[in-house]
Amino acid sequence: MSKKDLLKGLIALQAISMIILTVIVVLYRLPSISHPGPSSETNENIDTLGSEVVAMVGSEQITMRELQEQLEMQYGEQMLHTLMLHRAIRMEAETYGFSVSPQELEDELARMMEGYVDEAEFYRTMEEQLGLTKEDVGRDAEYRLLLEKIAITPIVLTDEEVRAYIDDHPDLFGPRTQIRLAWIVTETRRLAEQAVQELSEGENFAALARRYSIDEFTAGTGGDLGRIEADDPFIDENVLEAAAELEVGDIAGPVPIDSGYAVIKLNEREVIMQYDEQRKQEMARKQLALSKAKPLHEVEQDLLRKYDANVVRQP
């Protein structure tokens, strides 16, 4: 598994709660789950829709009711727990007057997108692999940010502690270098050398990436890796070391990597001042407070107990 795939796996785990919510909304909107005392006309509609055939296997039918019952049996308990938890988080946030600003949500989503070529690829992956829309991902991030605010409420920090934290973590708060790379990934050194030869003869890099590269995530876009940190932990160290020696427009390779060999091109390099002083203070205070707070899963359980969350009927 590549480092990029690992990051996508972590993002997928963060998105599981939204999958659960999506399924439960569908599940409990199915007409075969009704409120007490439906009319006879409603019963007839429920029976009709519940017996609707949704799939065929040979001559065997699978009905809407069978699908609903399987979903409820397999996911019901976990889905219900997630719904109760989100309700408790919302109630606690309202008690303290907490909310998530557009800027906070934007920053969190940007963090989640690290390791993807661009925003479009991130949301496309969420949709294709997890069935999550852009709105679903945003809602999940908002709940997580609210939970973090709740978790750090009891934590008291001095200005001196925050300043020391900033000084001890220059990689988080100091200037950083971003680069934009493109690459051609081949299985063998011979193919990588052939690509280098063709580039030296004037061949277009993007065209060669489409022709030779085995990296399915970037081959179609001419090998573009997007803007990444110069020390991005999800990019092969050999690639980053080679890129550090390049001037913009230069090419290097073959570079040995886990999946074979790479030919890289440096398209951009920019040194960025990350945050102003106020933003540094805010971020450092939050990160330091989270390191001293209860683990988030314990905060979740505390909230469920506080609001007397209990299951009235097992799904």
Coordinates of C-alpha atoms in Angstrom, one line a residue:
M1 CA 0.0 0.0 0.0
S2 CA 1.4 3.4 -0.9
K3 CA 1.5 6.3 1.5
K4 CA -1.1 8.1 -0.5
D5 CA -3.4 5.1 -0.3
L6 CA -2.8 5.0 3.5
L7 CA -3.9 8.6 3.8
K8 CA -7.1 7.8 1.8
G9 CA -7.7 5.0 4.2
L10 CA -7.5 7.3 7.2
I11 CA -9.9 9.7 5.5
A12 CA -12.2 6.8 4.8
L13 CA -12.3 5.9 8.5
Q14 CA -13.2 9.5 9.4
A15 CA -16.0 9.3 6.9
I16 CA -17.6 6.0 8.2
S17 CA -20.0 7.9 10.5
M18 CA -21.4 9.7 7.5
I19 CA -21.9 6.4 5.6
I20 CA -23.8 5.2 8.7
L21 CA -26.0 8.3 8.8
T22 CA -26.7 8.1 5.0
V23 CA -27.9 4.4 5.3
I24 CA -30.0 5.1 8.3
V25 CA -31.8 8.0 6.7
V26 CA -32.6 5.7 3.7
L27 CA -33.5 2.9 6.0
Y28 CA -35.9 4.8 8.2
R29 CA -37.5 6.6 5.3
L30 CA -38.5 3.3 3.7
P31 CA -42.3 3.1 3.8
S32 CA -42.2 -0.4 5.5
I33 CA -41.2 1.3 8.8
S34 CA -44.2 3.2 10.0
H35 CA -45.4 5.2 13.0
P36 CA -48.0 3.5 15.3
G37 CA -51.6 3.5 14.1
P38 CA -51.4 3.9 10.3
S39 CA -54.6 4.0 8.3
S40 CA -55.7 1.1 6.2
E41 CA -54.8 3.0 3.1
T42 CA -51.3 3.6 4.5
N43 CA -51.0 -0.1 5.3
E44 CA -51.9 -0.9 1.7
N45 CA -49.2 1.4 0.4
I46 CA -46.6 0.0 2.8
D47 CA -47.4 -3.6 1.7
T48 CA -47.3 -2.6 -1.9
L49 CA -44.0 -0.8 -1.7
G50 CA -42.5 -3.4 0.7
S51 CA -43.1 -6.2 -1.8
E52 CA -41.6 -4.2 -4.7
V53 CA -38.9 -6.2 -6.5
V54 CA -35.6 -4.4 -6.4
A55 CA -33.4 -7.2 -7.9
M56 CA -33.5 -10.5 -9.7
V57 CA -31.1 -13.5 -9.5
G58 CA -32.3 -15.9 -12.1
S59 CA -36.0 -16.4 -11.3
E60 CA -35.5 -15.5 -7.6
Q61 CA -36.7 -12.1 -6.5
I62 CA -35.3 -9.7 -3.9
T63 CA -37.9 -7.3 -2.5
M64 CA -37.6 -3.9 -0.9
R65 CA -38.7 -5.4 2.4
E66 CA -35.9 -8.0 2.3
L67 CA -33.4 -5.3 1.6
Q68 CA -34.7 -3.1 4.4
E69 CA -34.6 -6.0 6.9
Q70 CA -31.0 -6.9 6.0
L71 CA -29.9 -3.3 6.3
E72 CA -31.6 -2.9 9.7
M73 CA -30.1 -6.2 11.0
Q74 CA -26.6 -5.4 9.8
Y75 CA -26.3 -1.7 10.5
G76 CA -29.2 -0.7 12.7
E77 CA -27.4 -0.7 16.1
Q78 CA -24.3 1.1 14.9
M79 CA -26.4 3.6 12.9
L80 CA -28.6 4.4 15.9
H81 CA -25.6 4.9 18.1
T82 CA -24.1 7.4 15.6
L83 CA -27.4 9.3 15.5
M84 CA -27.6 9.5 19.3
L85 CA -24.0 10.7 19.5
H86 CA -24.5 13.4 16.9
R87 CA -27.6 14.6 18.7
A88 CA -25.7 14.7 22.0
I89 CA -22.8 16.7 20.4
R90 CA -25.3 19.2 19.0
M91 CA -27.1 19.6 22.3
E92 CA -23.8 20.2 24.2
A93 CA -22.6 22.6 21.6
E94 CA -25.8 24.6 21.9
T95 CA -25.4 24.7 25.7
Y96 CA -22.0 26.4 25.3
G97 CA -22.9 28.4 22.3
F98 CA -20.4 26.6 20.1
S99 CA -20.5 26.7 16.4
V100 CA -18.1 26.1 13.5
S101 CA -17.2 29.1 11.4
P102 CA -16.8 28.8 7.6
Q103 CA -13.1 29.4 8.0
E104 CA -12.7 26.7 10.5
L105 CA -14.5 24.2 8.3
E106 CA -12.5 25.3 5.3
D107 CA -9.2 24.7 7.2
E108 CA -10.4 21.3 8.4
L109 CA -11.4 20.2 4.9
A110 CA -8.0 21.5 3.5
R111 CA -6.3 19.3 6.1
M112 CA -8.3 16.3 5.0
M113 CA -7.4 16.9 1.4
E114 CA -3.7 16.7 2.0
G115 CA -2.2 14.0 -0.2
Y116 CA -4.7 14.3 -3.0
V117 CA -3.9 15.9 -6.3
D118 CA -6.6 18.6 -5.8
E119 CA -10.0 19.2 -4.3
A120 CA -11.8 17.7 -7.3
E121 CA -9.9 14.4 -6.8
F122 CA -10.7 14.4 -3.1
Y123 CA -14.4 14.8 -3.5
R124 CA -14.5 12.4 -6.4
T125 CA -12.8 9.7 -4.3
M126 CA -15.3 10.3 -1.4
E127 CA -18.2 9.9 -3.9
E128 CA -16.8 6.9 -5.8
Q129 CA -15.4 4.9 -2.9
L130 CA -17.6 6.0 0.0
G131 CA -20.8 7.3 -1.6
L132 CA -20.4 10.6 0.2
T133 CA -21.3 13.9 -1.4
K134 CA -19.5 17.1 -0.7
E135 CA -22.2 18.1 1.7
D136 CA -21.8 14.8 3.6
V137 CA -18.1 15.3 4.1
G138 CA -18.7 18.8 5.3
R139 CA -21.2 17.7 7.9
D140 CA -19.0 15.0 9.2
A141 CA -16.1 17.5 9.6
E142 CA -18.4 19.9 11.4
Y143 CA -19.4 17.4 14.0
R144 CA -15.8 16.5 14.6
L145 CA -14.8 20.1 15.1
L146 CA -17.7 20.6 17.5
L147 CA -16.6 17.5 19.5
E148 CA -13.1 18.9 19.7
K149 CA -14.4 22.2 21.0
I150 CA -16.3 20.4 23.7
A151 CA -13.3 18.3 24.6
I152 CA -11.0 21.2 25.3
T153 CA -13.5 23.3 27.2
P154 CA -12.1 22.4 30.6
I155 CA -8.5 22.9 29.6
V156 CA -6.8 26.0 30.9
L157 CA -3.5 27.1 29.2
T158 CA -1.2 30.1 29.9
D159 CA 0.1 32.3 27.2
E160 CA 3.6 31.1 28.1
E161 CA 2.6 27.4 27.4
V162 CA 1.2 28.4 24.0
R163 CA 4.2 30.4 23.0
A164 CA 6.5 27.5 24.1
Y165 CA 4.4 25.1 22.0
I166 CA 4.8 27.3 18.9
D167 CA 8.6 27.6 19.5
D168 CA 8.9 23.8 19.9
H169 CA 7.0 23.1 16.6
P170 CA 8.5 25.3 13.9
D171 CA 7.5 22.8 11.3
L172 CA 3.8 23.5 12.1
F173 CA 3.8 27.2 12.4
G174 CA 6.9 28.5 10.6
P175 CA 7.4 29.2 6.8
R176 CA 7.0 26.2 4.6
T177 CA 8.0 25.4 1.1
Q178 CA 5.4 24.0 -1.4
I179 CA 6.3 22.5 -4.7
R180 CA 4.3 21.3 -7.7
L181 CA 5.6 18.1 -9.2
A182 CA 4.7 15.9 -12.1
W183 CA 6.0 12.4 -12.5
I184 CA 6.1 9.4 -14.8
V185 CA 6.1 6.1 -12.9
T186 CA 7.4 2.9 -14.6
E187 CA 7.8 -0.6 -13.5
T188 CA 11.4 -0.9 -14.9
R189 CA 14.5 1.3 -14.9
R190 CA 14.7 0.7 -18.7
L191 CA 11.4 2.3 -19.4
A192 CA 12.2 5.2 -17.1
E193 CA 15.5 5.8 -18.9
Q194 CA 13.7 5.6 -22.2
A195 CA 11.3 8.3 -21.0
V196 CA 14.3 10.5 -19.9
Q197 CA 15.8 10.0 -23.4
E198 CA 12.6 11.1 -25.1
L199 CA 12.3 14.1 -22.9
S200 CA 15.9 15.1 -23.8
E201 CA 14.9 15.0 -27.4
G202 CA 12.0 17.4 -26.8
E203 CA 9.1 15.1 -26.1
N204 CA 6.3 16.6 -24.0
F205 CA 6.3 15.5 -20.3
A206 CA 2.5 15.2 -20.0
A207 CA 2.2 13.2 -23.2
L208 CA 4.9 10.7 -21.9
A209 CA 3.2 10.4 -18.6
R210 CA 0.0 9.4 -20.3
R211 CA 1.9 6.9 -22.5
Y212 CA 4.2 5.3 -19.9
S213 CA 3.1 6.0 -16.3
I214 CA 1.5 3.2 -14.3
D215 CA 0.3 5.6 -11.6
E216 CA -3.5 5.4 -12.2
F217 CA -4.1 8.6 -10.1
T218 CA -2.0 10.9 -12.2
A219 CA -1.3 9.4 -15.6
G220 CA -4.5 10.8 -17.0
T221 CA -3.6 14.3 -16.0
G222 CA -0.1 14.2 -17.4
G223 CA 1.6 13.0 -14.2
D224 CA 0.6 16.1 -12.1
L225 CA 1.0 15.5 -8.4
G226 CA -0.4 18.9 -7.5
R227 CA 1.0 21.3 -4.9
I228 CA 2.6 19.4 -2.0
E229 CA 4.8 20.2 0.9
A230 CA 8.5 19.9 0.2
D231 CA 8.7 17.5 3.2
D232 CA 5.3 15.7 2.5
P233 CA 5.4 12.5 4.5
F234 CA 3.2 10.8 2.0
I235 CA 5.6 11.3 -0.9
D236 CA 8.5 8.9 -1.4
E237 CA 11.6 10.4 0.3
N238 CA 13.7 9.7 -2.8
V239 CA 11.4 11.8 -4.9
L240 CA 11.5 14.7 -2.4
E241 CA 15.3 14.6 -2.2
A242 CA 15.6 14.7 -5.9
A243 CA 13.1 17.5 -6.2
A244 CA 15.1 19.6 -3.7
E245 CA 18.0 19.7 -6.0
L246 CA 16.0 20.8 -9.0
E247 CA 15.4 24.3 -10.4
V248 CA 11.9 25.0 -11.7
G249 CA 11.5 23.3 -15.1
D250 CA 14.2 20.7 -14.5
I251 CA 13.8 17.0 -14.8
A252 CA 15.4 14.2 -12.8
G253 CA 15.3 10.4 -13.0
P254 CA 15.2 7.5 -12.9
V255 CA 14.4 7.8 -9.2
P256 CA 13.9 4.4 -7.4
I257 CA 10.5 4.3 -5.5
D258 CA 8.4 1.6 -3.9
S259 CA 6.4 0.8 -7.1
G260 CA 9.3 1.0 -9.5
Y261 CA 11.1 4.1 -10.9
A262 CA 10.0 7.7 -11.4
V263 CA 11.0 10.5 -13.7
I264 CA 10.1 13.8 -12.1
K265 CA 9.7 17.4 -13.2
L266 CA 9.6 20.4 -10.9
N267 CA 6.9 22.8 -12.1
E268 CA 6.7 25.3 -9.2
R269 CA 8.4 26.1 -5.9
E270 CA 7.0 28.6 -3.4
V271 CA 7.9 29.6 0.2
I272 CA 4.8 30.4 2.1
M273 CA 4.3 32.2 5.4
Q274 CA 1.7 30.0 6.9
Y275 CA -0.1 32.0 9.5
D276 CA -0.2 35.4 11.1
E277 CA 0.5 35.7 14.8
Q278 CA -3.2 35.5 15.9
R279 CA -3.8 32.4 13.8
K280 CA -0.7 30.8 15.2
Q281 CA -1.9 31.4 18.7
E282 CA -5.3 30.0 18.0
M283 CA -4.0 26.8 16.3
A284 CA -1.3 26.2 18.9
R285 CA -3.8 26.7 21.8
K286 CA -6.2 24.2 20.2
Q287 CA -3.5 21.5 19.5
L288 CA -2.0 21.8 22.9
A289 CA -5.4 21.7 24.6
L290 CA -6.3 18.6 22.6
S291 CA -3.1 16.9 23.7
K292 CA -4.1 17.5 27.4
A293 CA -7.8 16.7 27.0
K294 CA -9.6 13.4 27.3
P295 CA -9.5 11.2 24.2
L296 CA -12.4 12.1 22.0
H297 CA -14.0 8.6 22.2
E298 CA -14.2 9.1 26.0
V299 CA -15.8 12.6 25.5
E300 CA -18.4 10.9 23.3
Q301 CA -19.3 8.4 26.0
D302 CA -19.5 11.2 28.6
L303 CA -22.0 13.1 26.4
L304 CA -24.2 10.1 25.9
R305 CA -24.3 9.5 29.6
K306 CA -24.9 13.2 30.3
Y307 CA -28.0 13.4 28.0
D308 CA -29.2 10.0 29.2
A309 CA -29.0 8.5 25.7
N310 CA -30.7 5.0 25.6
V311 CA -32.2 2.8 23.0
V312 CA -36.0 2.5 23.4
R313 CA -36.3 -0.3 20.8
Q314 CA -33.4 -2.3 19.4
P315 CA -33.2 -1.8 15.6

